[in-house]
Amino acid sequence: MRLSHRVTSIPNASVSPLRARSTMCSSLNSMPSPSIIPMPSRPGKATADAMRDGCPCPLVRLTPLRRNARRKRLGKNASARSRSRGASGYNIASAMAVTLSERSEAMRQGKQYLALILLLTAGAGSRSWATLPLPPAAAMESITPAELRSHVEFLASDELGGRYVASDSIQIAARYLASRLRSYGFRGGAADGSFFQTFEIVVRRLLPDQSVLEIVTPTGRQRYTYGTDFIAFGGTGPVHLHTEAIFVRFGVTLPEWGYDDYAKVDVRGKLAVALLQGLPALEREGRALSASEYPVQRKIEAARAHGAAGLLLLRDAPGAGGMRGFRGAGLTPRITLAEEDARLASSFPILLAETRLTQDLLRALGLSPEHPLTPAEIPESKPLGLTATVTLAFETQRQSAANVIGILDGADPQRRNEYVLLSAHYDHLPARDGQIYNGADDDASGTATVLEIAQAFTIGERPKRSILVIFHTAEEVGLLGSKYFVAHPTVPVSAIVANLNVDMVGRTRAPNDTNPANRELADANTLYLIGSDKLSRELHELSEQTNRDTERFTLDYRYNREDHPQRLYYRSDHYNYAQKGIPVIFYFTGLHEDYHRPTDDTEKLDFEKMARIGRLIFATAWRIANLEHRLRVDTPPDGTRTH
């Protein structure tokens, strides 16, 4: 494991080698001097000649070969030729050998100089990021563990109740963030000049006492209770469904595998009943179908695609695991943007059966409910011979939510209309069963880090571009705050040059931690980066170089893979900006045992590491804000490279 090489102070810009930059001769003056080609410590004559002429580039005097040097070589060779041919003749063989030798030497030197030119011009397409200045030392050192802790202790306190978007307490958090930005010298970034971009959300709360499921068979009627026998997911509107129930095995449709559980039944307008766990035993090209290729969401999509009126999922091992964690999720309000509510409202119920309901339906299939099913026991898709009545009642409210936005204007009149966006989400989860979900890591840690970075930008000289800070709300309920901003931007979206998003950067895995839930939690010197190379190779290279120049984390890109099952690139606010073609980096330290639990508390955070992460992000944002050019977007959101 690589040791930490923490930078405790940043050298003065006037003497920092990172600011040193060579000016090339007129033919190469657009290229920075790559750090991999150092100038000689004792210049030779060619270099000295060039420097006397006002150009530090030794290529001026090294190519082409100087005529006087060539004359000297020819003069020496001429005397040798005279001795070999005598007074009256000319030795053709000697002359040819000398000519070939000269050409070989010229070609050898020419290749060397060409190689040097190629190395130099390589830097024109891939800038030497090490030559870019770092922020002032005082600004870097202003990001401290003590101040980070102070912010988190307030945001993750019991008094704020978890900062749920539909709660009153989140307004306290919003006012705190705005007051901090104002005190740092930021101006309000909302359309009305305030710090609050307000918008309407629609909140639907399921009413469990009025939500029931009834099964009618030829022998009688059975009533099932919400929260005990079943829960509901999805569906943002009231449901009253009375229809036939159809068993569809695993609920899988895979035409590319030649398999479809819906092929022999018609579920249009009916309730599809499928097994929650398990998949058919399919093989193709020597490999079996995996759960990651067909998650539950695809079962839901298949039911919708075949015209079902709803989907009821059965546990194939009744009672296994109970409904721990599911009951609360089923009662969590459904929240949509008010402007999208009519389009997104759905009466398609997705139900999860618990023990009693599962056992009754398995008996209706002629199966024994006392043990887990084997694939051989599962019957073909067929009608269950019963009618289901599903009633889901909701209470609907319209409420206000707010993104908190601040702007620090850039120092360069030519670039201050471009923005580097720093973001975090300040909302979390509602209280459940009398327990507060404080969300210290998710995402008080990111919010506190962005606050510290914002303050650092006001210490000393200002960057050329403007700094846009957005604390998004409603991230936990579908990235709604960032979704609203990109639809209603308060600065032109085209003017945002990059988004550095900070979400869950507070935890560190202890060396002796053997908990499987913490297996991918980053250690003390590791940081996960997601998305840095998705749209801009330049951003990725700048990020890597800045890390080498400052905190020297081990940067881990495992979550950046398209095939990673967590798909985190799509699960935080940066994604909505990436969809608009804005280069992004998502900073993250990993999932852990306290993720989305009431145990995500302040005392479990590593504030020393958070300060290092904050300094790295600050230095990265500083360099982006001071670039002479905008970051190049070489891979648009559709994935088509431009080079």
XYZ file of C-alpha atoms in Angstrom:
643
model
C 0.000 0.000 0.000
C 1.348 3.375 -1.003
C 2.267 5.696 1.878
C 0.628 9.072 2.203
C 2.775 12.005 1.125
C 0.634 14.759 2.514
C 1.601 18.282 1.526
C 1.567 20.316 4.733
C 2.287 23.607 2.997
C 2.274 24.897 -0.549
C 5.364 26.801 -1.692
C 5.039 30.433 -2.599
C 3.892 30.789 -6.186
C 6.871 32.928 -7.061
C 9.305 30.118 -6.319
C 7.145 27.059 -6.972
C 8.612 24.785 -9.622
C 5.040 23.965 -10.603
C 4.691 27.508 -11.917
C 7.892 27.413 -13.949
C 7.180 27.433 -17.639
C 9.474 27.651 -20.652
C 8.604 29.753 -23.656
C 9.298 27.940 -26.880
C 10.660 29.503 -30.022
C 8.254 31.083 -32.465
C 7.579 27.839 -34.309
C 6.563 26.106 -31.066
C 5.293 28.987 -28.940
C 1.869 27.438 -28.454
C 3.283 24.430 -26.646
C 4.046 24.234 -22.908
C 7.347 22.686 -21.961
C 6.547 19.154 -20.778
C 7.897 18.317 -17.368
C 9.362 15.097 -18.739
C 11.972 17.029 -20.792
C 14.077 19.065 -18.353
C 16.346 21.815 -19.656
C 20.039 20.967 -19.199
C 21.551 22.286 -15.973
C 24.672 23.403 -17.874
C 23.679 24.534 -21.351
C 25.930 23.518 -24.184
C 27.062 25.928 -26.876
C 23.967 25.425 -28.989
C 21.742 26.190 -26.030
C 23.863 29.172 -25.026
C 23.743 30.555 -28.580
C 19.986 30.224 -28.599
C 19.638 31.971 -25.241
C 21.805 34.877 -26.459
C 19.394 35.254 -29.362
C 16.500 35.621 -26.932
C 15.070 32.121 -27.303
C 15.643 29.449 -24.656
C 14.776 26.652 -27.049
C 17.953 24.749 -28.064
C 16.253 23.462 -31.219
C 16.969 26.810 -32.903
C 20.692 26.081 -32.980
C 20.612 22.323 -33.223
C 18.660 21.940 -36.448
C 19.558 21.970 -39.233
C 23.282 21.091 -39.037
C 25.340 24.237 -39.050
C 27.296 24.812 -42.197
C 30.565 25.649 -40.434
C 30.499 22.318 -38.582
C 29.901 20.541 -41.870
C 32.791 22.414 -43.503
C 35.140 21.360 -40.696
C 34.215 17.732 -41.132
C 34.614 17.945 -44.904
C 37.981 19.666 -44.481
C 39.329 16.877 -42.299
C 38.000 14.277 -44.692
C 39.460 16.140 -47.683
C 43.039 15.785 -46.392
C 42.496 12.078 -45.909
C 41.189 11.782 -49.441
C 44.229 13.612 -50.800
C 46.558 11.159 -49.127
C 44.643 8.191 -50.463
C 44.339 9.294 -54.087
C 47.741 10.893 -54.568
C 48.445 14.018 -56.584
C 46.772 13.120 -59.813
C 43.679 11.006 -59.116
C 40.365 10.952 -57.237
C 39.448 7.878 -55.130
C 35.709 7.385 -55.884
C 35.261 4.649 -53.259
C 36.631 6.901 -50.514
C 34.462 9.779 -51.618
C 31.335 7.579 -51.548
C 32.217 6.246 -48.090
C 32.659 9.757 -46.727
C 29.397 10.940 -48.290
C 27.478 7.969 -46.850
C 29.076 8.556 -43.442
C 27.977 12.205 -43.483
C 24.444 11.246 -44.446
C 24.304 8.579 -41.749
C 25.474 11.060 -39.097
C 23.004 13.684 -40.291
C 20.175 11.154 -40.292
C 21.121 9.947 -36.806
C 21.098 13.472 -35.392
C 17.956 14.316 -37.335
C 16.132 11.359 -35.778
C 17.201 12.485 -32.328
C 15.908 15.995 -32.933
C 12.698 14.670 -34.487
C 12.113 12.509 -31.416
C 12.611 15.562 -29.214
C 10.142 17.571 -31.295
C 7.588 14.766 -31.084
C 7.935 14.680 -27.304
C 7.419 18.422 -27.176
C 4.420 18.425 -29.494
C 2.846 15.603 -27.495
C 2.329 18.207 -24.809
C 0.309 20.376 -27.189
C -2.532 17.861 -27.247
C -2.090 16.739 -23.639
C -1.147 19.799 -21.621
C 1.524 19.480 -18.945
C -0.748 20.044 -15.979
C 2.225 20.200 -13.613
C 3.008 23.681 -14.979
C -0.313 25.076 -13.720
C -0.195 27.010 -10.456
C -1.676 25.673 -7.250
C -3.828 27.821 -4.950
C -2.206 30.114 -2.368
C -0.839 28.206 0.612
C -3.045 30.075 3.071
C -6.134 29.089 1.121
C -5.144 25.420 1.022
C -4.395 25.384 4.738
C -7.750 26.996 5.576
C -9.497 23.651 4.972
C -9.221 22.064 8.405
C -10.606 19.011 10.216
C -11.936 21.213 13.025
C -14.072 23.372 10.728
C -15.330 20.335 8.828
C -16.396 18.731 12.101
C -18.197 21.909 13.144
C -20.285 21.939 9.948
C -21.116 18.223 10.141
C -22.051 18.375 13.818
C -24.651 21.014 13.007
C -26.019 19.464 9.805
C -26.177 15.916 11.233
C -27.569 16.907 14.623
C -30.783 15.403 15.963
C -32.311 18.889 15.940
C -32.335 18.822 12.121
C -34.119 15.470 12.121
C -32.329 14.006 9.100
C -32.828 16.929 6.650
C -35.602 15.163 4.752
C -36.738 17.181 1.745
C -40.391 17.121 2.816
C -39.667 18.158 6.419
C -39.611 21.574 8.076
C -36.127 21.022 9.511
C -34.451 21.031 6.106
C -35.181 24.756 5.903
C -32.880 25.279 8.890
C -30.088 23.515 6.996
C -30.750 25.638 3.889
C -30.571 28.890 5.858
C -27.343 27.736 7.523
C -25.703 27.062 4.152
C -26.850 30.377 2.702
C -25.578 32.302 5.726
C -22.179 30.630 5.435
C -21.862 31.467 1.729
C -22.920 35.063 2.377
C -20.338 35.418 5.143
C -17.613 34.153 2.793
C -18.425 36.849 0.220
C -20.527 34.866 -2.245
C -23.577 36.488 -3.800
C -26.917 34.771 -4.234
C -27.078 32.655 -7.370
C -30.839 32.215 -7.749
C -32.757 34.020 -10.489
C -34.095 36.581 -7.986
C -30.642 37.304 -6.572
C -31.242 35.315 -3.382
C -29.469 32.114 -2.347
C -32.618 29.974 -2.719
C -33.840 28.457 -5.980
C -37.295 27.339 -4.879
C -39.510 24.898 -6.745
C -42.607 22.841 -6.061
C -42.697 19.140 -5.333
C -45.668 16.807 -5.003
C -45.532 14.557 -1.943
C -47.727 11.467 -1.782
C -47.904 9.504 1.451
C -49.442 6.060 1.410
C -52.208 5.546 3.980
C -51.652 1.988 5.288
C -54.975 1.775 7.161
C -56.826 2.380 3.905
C -54.629 0.134 1.732
C -55.610 -3.533 1.456
C -55.342 -6.572 -0.785
C -58.071 -9.196 -1.095
C -57.928 -12.569 -2.815
C -61.167 -14.223 -3.920
C -61.151 -17.947 -4.738
C -64.044 -20.343 -5.459
C -63.906 -21.341 -1.801
C -63.879 -17.908 -0.185
C -62.333 -14.478 0.345
C -59.093 -13.626 2.189
C -58.059 -10.110 3.280
C -54.398 -9.095 3.707
C -53.028 -6.203 5.772
C -50.612 -3.575 4.498
C -47.224 -3.690 6.264
C -47.813 -7.189 7.663
C -48.761 -9.235 4.614
C -47.589 -6.991 1.771
C -46.084 -3.607 0.939
C -46.123 -1.450 -2.190
C -43.374 0.135 -4.246
C -43.715 2.444 -7.207
C -47.018 3.946 -8.166
C -47.451 7.618 -7.368
C -51.229 7.689 -7.528
C -54.174 5.948 -5.886
C -54.841 2.375 -6.990
C -58.070 0.402 -7.149
C -57.539 -2.777 -9.115
C -59.956 -5.704 -9.401
C -58.720 -8.326 -11.837
C -57.548 -11.881 -12.488
C -54.127 -12.984 -11.170
C -51.720 -14.720 -13.583
C -48.599 -16.612 -12.454
C -45.605 -15.797 -14.706
C -42.829 -17.833 -13.026
C -39.718 -15.583 -12.757
C -41.322 -12.757 -14.738
C -38.457 -12.842 -17.234
C -38.519 -11.824 -20.897
C -35.245 -12.458 -22.738
C -35.777 -12.768 -26.503
C -32.008 -12.773 -27.105
C -31.826 -15.918 -24.952
C -34.934 -17.409 -26.562
C -36.887 -17.244 -23.291
C -40.143 -15.528 -22.256
C -42.249 -16.319 -19.171
C -45.102 -14.331 -20.735
C -45.179 -16.228 -24.039
C -48.086 -18.577 -23.176
C -50.265 -16.255 -21.063
C -52.112 -12.991 -21.613
C -51.574 -10.566 -18.725
C -53.094 -7.472 -20.323
C -55.104 -5.645 -17.677
C -54.349 -8.370 -15.108
C -52.153 -8.756 -12.025
C -48.894 -10.556 -12.889
C -47.558 -12.739 -10.045
C -43.834 -13.620 -10.191
C -41.099 -14.969 -7.936
C -38.927 -12.224 -6.480
C -35.731 -14.285 -6.256
C -34.204 -16.554 -8.827
C -33.836 -16.741 -12.573
C -34.373 -19.469 -15.148
C -31.417 -21.805 -15.700
C -30.275 -20.369 -19.028
C -26.942 -20.673 -20.773
C -25.636 -18.922 -23.850
C -22.175 -19.062 -25.372
C -20.929 -21.078 -22.417
C -22.152 -18.791 -19.644
C -25.201 -18.720 -17.387
C -27.644 -15.859 -16.944
C -26.603 -13.806 -13.897
C -28.666 -11.771 -11.456
C -26.773 -8.608 -12.422
C -28.058 -9.006 -15.986
C -31.675 -9.294 -14.873
C -32.343 -7.335 -11.660
C -35.820 -6.851 -10.204
C -36.233 -3.621 -12.163
C -36.221 -5.616 -15.403
C -38.975 -7.858 -14.031
C -41.025 -4.723 -13.407
C -40.302 -3.424 -16.905
C -41.270 -6.775 -18.450
C -44.647 -6.771 -16.660
C -45.364 -3.253 -17.886
C -44.256 -4.100 -21.420
C -46.702 -7.018 -21.587
C -49.587 -4.810 -20.506
C -50.052 -6.044 -16.934
C -52.076 -3.823 -14.606
C -49.688 -4.518 -11.720
C -47.001 -6.881 -10.416
C -47.020 -8.961 -7.219
C -43.631 -10.432 -6.248
C -43.430 -13.577 -4.080
C -40.521 -14.631 -1.907
C -39.487 -18.151 -2.930
C -38.268 -18.771 0.654
C -41.226 -17.605 2.757
C -40.239 -15.542 5.779
C -36.550 -15.484 4.837
C -35.212 -12.138 5.939
C -38.669 -10.825 6.738
C -39.444 -7.297 5.648
C -36.612 -5.636 7.524
C -35.966 -2.378 5.728
C -38.865 -2.893 3.319
C -41.762 -1.713 5.473
C -40.225 1.703 5.974
C -39.335 1.975 2.299
C -42.899 1.105 1.356
C -44.214 3.907 3.565
C -41.676 6.499 2.379
C -43.537 9.271 0.532
C -43.385 9.296 -3.255
C -42.018 12.649 -4.403
C -42.010 14.160 -7.875
C -41.325 17.576 -9.356
C -44.684 19.332 -9.608
C -44.032 20.210 -13.241
C -43.582 16.506 -14.071
C -46.232 15.040 -11.789
C -48.984 14.633 -14.360
C -46.614 12.866 -16.757
C -45.037 10.603 -14.140
C -48.128 9.785 -12.092
C -48.715 6.045 -12.269
C -51.325 3.710 -10.884
C -49.208 0.637 -11.718
C -48.764 -1.084 -8.316
C -45.633 -3.076 -7.506
C -46.363 -5.270 -4.497
C -44.109 -7.448 -2.357
C -45.777 -10.377 -0.558
C -44.796 -11.435 2.953
C -45.144 -14.887 4.526
C -48.907 -15.454 4.791
C -49.779 -14.094 1.354
C -46.858 -15.933 -0.257
C -47.862 -19.248 1.329
C -51.491 -18.904 0.227
C -50.518 -18.197 -3.380
C -47.999 -21.055 -3.484
C -50.740 -23.405 -2.286
C -52.951 -22.099 -5.091
C -50.193 -23.272 -7.449
C -50.208 -26.728 -5.837
C -46.840 -26.201 -4.150
C -45.665 -26.784 -0.597
C -44.836 -23.418 1.013
C -42.732 -24.849 3.839
C -39.375 -24.914 2.027
C -37.544 -22.978 -0.700
C -38.523 -23.923 -4.218
C -36.237 -25.810 -6.559
C -36.278 -24.915 -10.278
C -37.858 -28.286 -11.094
C -40.828 -27.522 -8.810
C -41.758 -24.217 -10.415
C -44.756 -24.713 -12.740
C -45.219 -23.100 -16.129
C -46.892 -19.718 -16.407
C -50.656 -20.053 -15.954
C -53.752 -18.392 -14.430
C -53.985 -18.842 -10.664
C -57.736 -19.299 -10.752
C -58.416 -16.382 -8.422
C -59.307 -12.702 -8.458
C -57.277 -10.009 -6.721
C -58.507 -6.665 -5.444
C -55.804 -4.104 -4.654
C -56.545 -0.771 -2.988
C -53.779 1.742 -2.282
C -54.776 5.100 -0.801
C -52.552 8.185 -0.758
C -52.525 11.614 0.820
C -51.237 14.260 -1.617
C -49.563 17.571 -0.756
C -47.707 20.249 -2.701
C -44.638 21.649 -0.945
C -41.689 23.922 -1.653
C -38.089 22.750 -1.890
C -34.939 24.772 -2.495
C -31.479 24.426 -3.962
C -28.986 26.721 -2.198
C -26.867 28.573 -4.778
C -23.947 30.976 -4.385
C -21.599 32.631 -6.883
C -18.105 34.025 -6.395
C -17.342 36.195 -9.418
C -14.091 35.499 -11.233
C -11.275 38.034 -11.498
C -10.853 37.903 -15.285
C -13.447 39.971 -17.206
C -12.988 37.665 -20.206
C -13.638 34.477 -18.216
C -15.898 35.416 -15.312
C -18.952 34.428 -17.347
C -17.751 30.819 -17.213
C -18.268 28.739 -14.071
C -16.669 25.868 -12.195
C -19.501 24.138 -10.324
C -18.931 22.617 -6.875
C -21.877 20.578 -5.603
C -23.151 18.367 -2.801
C -26.646 17.401 -1.659
C -27.802 18.510 1.763
C -30.977 16.420 2.076
C -31.187 12.953 3.633
C -33.940 10.612 4.868
C -37.025 10.897 7.086
C -37.254 9.558 10.621
C -38.756 6.059 10.898
C -39.998 4.119 13.884
C -38.833 6.913 16.174
C -35.247 6.831 14.855
C -33.478 9.774 13.215
C -31.397 9.152 10.105
C -28.754 11.843 10.661
C -26.872 11.318 7.380
C -23.451 12.411 8.639
C -21.640 10.768 5.737
C -24.573 10.954 3.312
C -24.146 13.799 2.645
C -23.286 16.158 5.475
C -19.678 15.150 4.740
C -19.837 16.398 1.147
C -21.801 19.500 2.108
C -19.257 20.462 4.776
C -16.386 19.839 2.355
C -17.900 22.108 -0.300
C -18.465 24.818 2.336
C -14.781 24.689 3.265
C -13.712 24.810 -0.387
C -16.017 27.773 -0.991
C -14.379 29.661 1.866
C -10.895 28.774 0.606
C -11.673 30.403 -2.758
C -12.135 33.753 -0.988
C -8.673 33.739 0.629
C -6.039 35.604 -1.372
C -6.310 36.110 -5.106
C -9.504 35.121 -6.872
C -9.583 32.637 -9.755
C -10.128 33.822 -13.325
C -13.443 31.996 -13.759
C -16.401 32.292 -11.427
C -17.134 29.656 -8.795
C -20.692 28.339 -8.700
C -21.681 26.460 -5.536
C -24.939 24.493 -5.482
C -26.202 22.540 -2.503
C -28.859 20.375 -4.123
C -31.973 19.210 -2.370
C -34.129 16.133 -3.085
C -31.179 14.020 -4.243
C -32.342 11.077 -2.145
C -35.722 10.958 -3.894
C -34.475 10.907 -7.476
C -31.815 13.619 -8.051
C -34.670 16.116 -8.269
C -32.761 19.233 -7.183
C -30.107 18.901 -9.879
C -32.748 17.823 -12.372
C -34.653 21.030 -11.685
C -31.536 23.209 -11.944
C -30.476 21.935 -15.372
C -34.054 22.480 -16.590
C -34.172 25.986 -15.042
C -30.544 27.134 -14.823
C -29.712 30.438 -13.173
C -26.545 30.666 -15.268
C -26.311 29.277 -18.806
C -25.660 25.537 -18.687
C -23.268 26.040 -21.602
C -21.174 28.326 -19.364
C -20.487 25.601 -16.765
C -17.060 24.208 -17.652
C -16.986 21.359 -15.089
C -18.865 19.926 -12.104
C -16.977 18.525 -9.112
C -19.582 16.670 -7.039
C -18.868 15.571 -3.459
C -21.079 12.831 -2.015
C -20.113 10.612 0.953
C -16.441 11.389 1.567
C -16.328 10.933 5.339
C -15.623 7.283 6.070
C -12.412 5.244 6.245
C -12.073 1.465 6.567
C -10.031 0.466 9.597
C -7.185 -2.023 8.949
C -8.811 -4.652 11.197
C -12.353 -4.227 9.818
C -13.660 -7.616 8.613
C -17.306 -6.592 8.193
C -18.381 -7.641 4.661
C -20.560 -4.521 4.440
C -17.368 -2.424 4.644
C -15.262 -4.426 2.215
C -15.220 -1.656 -0.426
C -14.920 1.223 2.014
C -11.750 3.130 1.113
C -8.728 2.987 3.403
C -7.001 6.076 4.805
C -5.095 6.889 1.619
C -7.600 5.789 -1.029
C -10.232 7.902 -2.756
C -12.782 6.749 -5.322
C -13.243 8.902 -8.421
C -16.175 8.384 -10.757
C -16.766 9.958 -14.163
C -13.509 11.888 -14.541
C -12.751 10.380 -17.964
C -16.312 9.929 -19.231
C -16.522 13.207 -21.146
C -13.114 14.877 -20.992
C -9.708 13.244 -21.046
C -8.210 16.615 -20.157
C -10.184 16.737 -16.919
C -8.992 13.257 -15.995
C -5.340 14.146 -16.659
C -5.597 17.440 -14.762
C -7.173 15.605 -11.828
C -4.447 12.963 -11.770
C -1.645 15.525 -11.955
C -3.176 17.688 -9.230
C -3.369 14.664 -6.940
C 0.321 13.946 -7.602
C 1.160 17.571 -6.814
C -0.830 17.714 -3.566
C -2.299 14.909 -1.459
C -1.061 11.863 -3.393
C -4.068 9.674 -2.717
C -4.350 6.292 -4.332
C -7.123 7.118 -6.801
C -9.347 4.085 -7.320
C -11.671 3.918 -10.344
C -13.482 0.634 -9.665
C -16.886 2.355 -9.396
C -16.215 4.091 -12.712
C -16.617 0.824 -14.623
C -19.781 0.511 -16.686
C -20.240 -3.074 -15.475
C -19.984 -2.269 -11.749
C -23.234 -3.517 -10.159
C -23.673 -0.382 -8.012
C -23.822 1.868 -11.122
C -22.851 4.872 -8.994
C -22.160 7.083 -12.011
C -25.927 7.336 -12.406
C -26.798 7.785 -8.719
C -25.680 11.257 -7.661
C -26.331 14.801 -8.854
C -23.345 15.053 -11.200
C -25.177 12.741 -13.611
C -27.734 15.387 -14.588
C -24.876 17.731 -15.528
C -23.037 15.023 -17.454
C -26.235 14.514 -19.448
C -25.823 18.124 -20.596
C -22.260 17.492 -21.778
C -20.535 19.036 -18.739
C -17.355 17.187 -17.625
C -17.782 15.813 -14.107
C -15.924 14.169 -11.238
C -17.794 12.423 -8.421
C -15.664 12.114 -5.234
C -16.594 9.210 -2.946
C -15.078 7.038 -0.199
C -17.340 3.998 -0.460
C -20.477 2.289 0.809
C -20.546 0.952 4.355
C -22.622 -0.732 7.036
C -24.273 2.556 8.095
C -25.403 3.613 4.607
C -29.038 4.797 4.839
C -29.273 3.709 8.472
C -29.821 5.676 11.683
C -26.237 4.787 12.666
C -24.678 7.136 10.068
C -23.360 9.462 12.778
C -20.741 12.199 13.115
C -18.352 10.311 15.398
C -17.688 7.743 12.658
C -16.238 10.272 10.214
C -12.526 10.700 9.458
C -12.131 14.486 9.445
C -8.381 14.379 8.778
C -9.010 12.522 5.537
C -11.932 14.802 4.695
C -9.608 17.813 4.965
C -7.150 16.184 2.558
C -9.973 15.416 0.134
C -11.161 19.007 0.402
C -7.690 20.337 -0.406
C -7.417 18.061 -3.431
C -10.807 19.131 -4.793
C -9.998 22.790 -4.122
C -6.687 22.550 -5.998
C -8.388 20.752 -8.896
C -11.153 23.370 -9.110
C -8.556 26.162 -8.850
C -6.619 24.844 -11.824
C -9.771 24.403 -13.907
C -10.859 27.939 -13.038
C -7.492 29.367 -14.148
C -6.986 27.445 -17.389
C -6.335 29.573 -20.454
C -8.857 27.474 -22.363
C -12.046 25.584 -21.524
C -11.710 21.898 -20.797
C -12.128 19.985 -24.002
C -15.197 17.719 -24.186
C -14.048 14.842 -26.365
C -16.833 12.374 -25.565
C -20.348 13.847 -25.686
C -23.073 12.226 -23.529
C -24.041 9.965 -26.438
C -20.602 8.338 -26.220
C -19.374 9.497 -29.647
C -15.748 10.590 -29.475
C -14.762 13.722 -31.353
C -11.224 12.577 -32.169
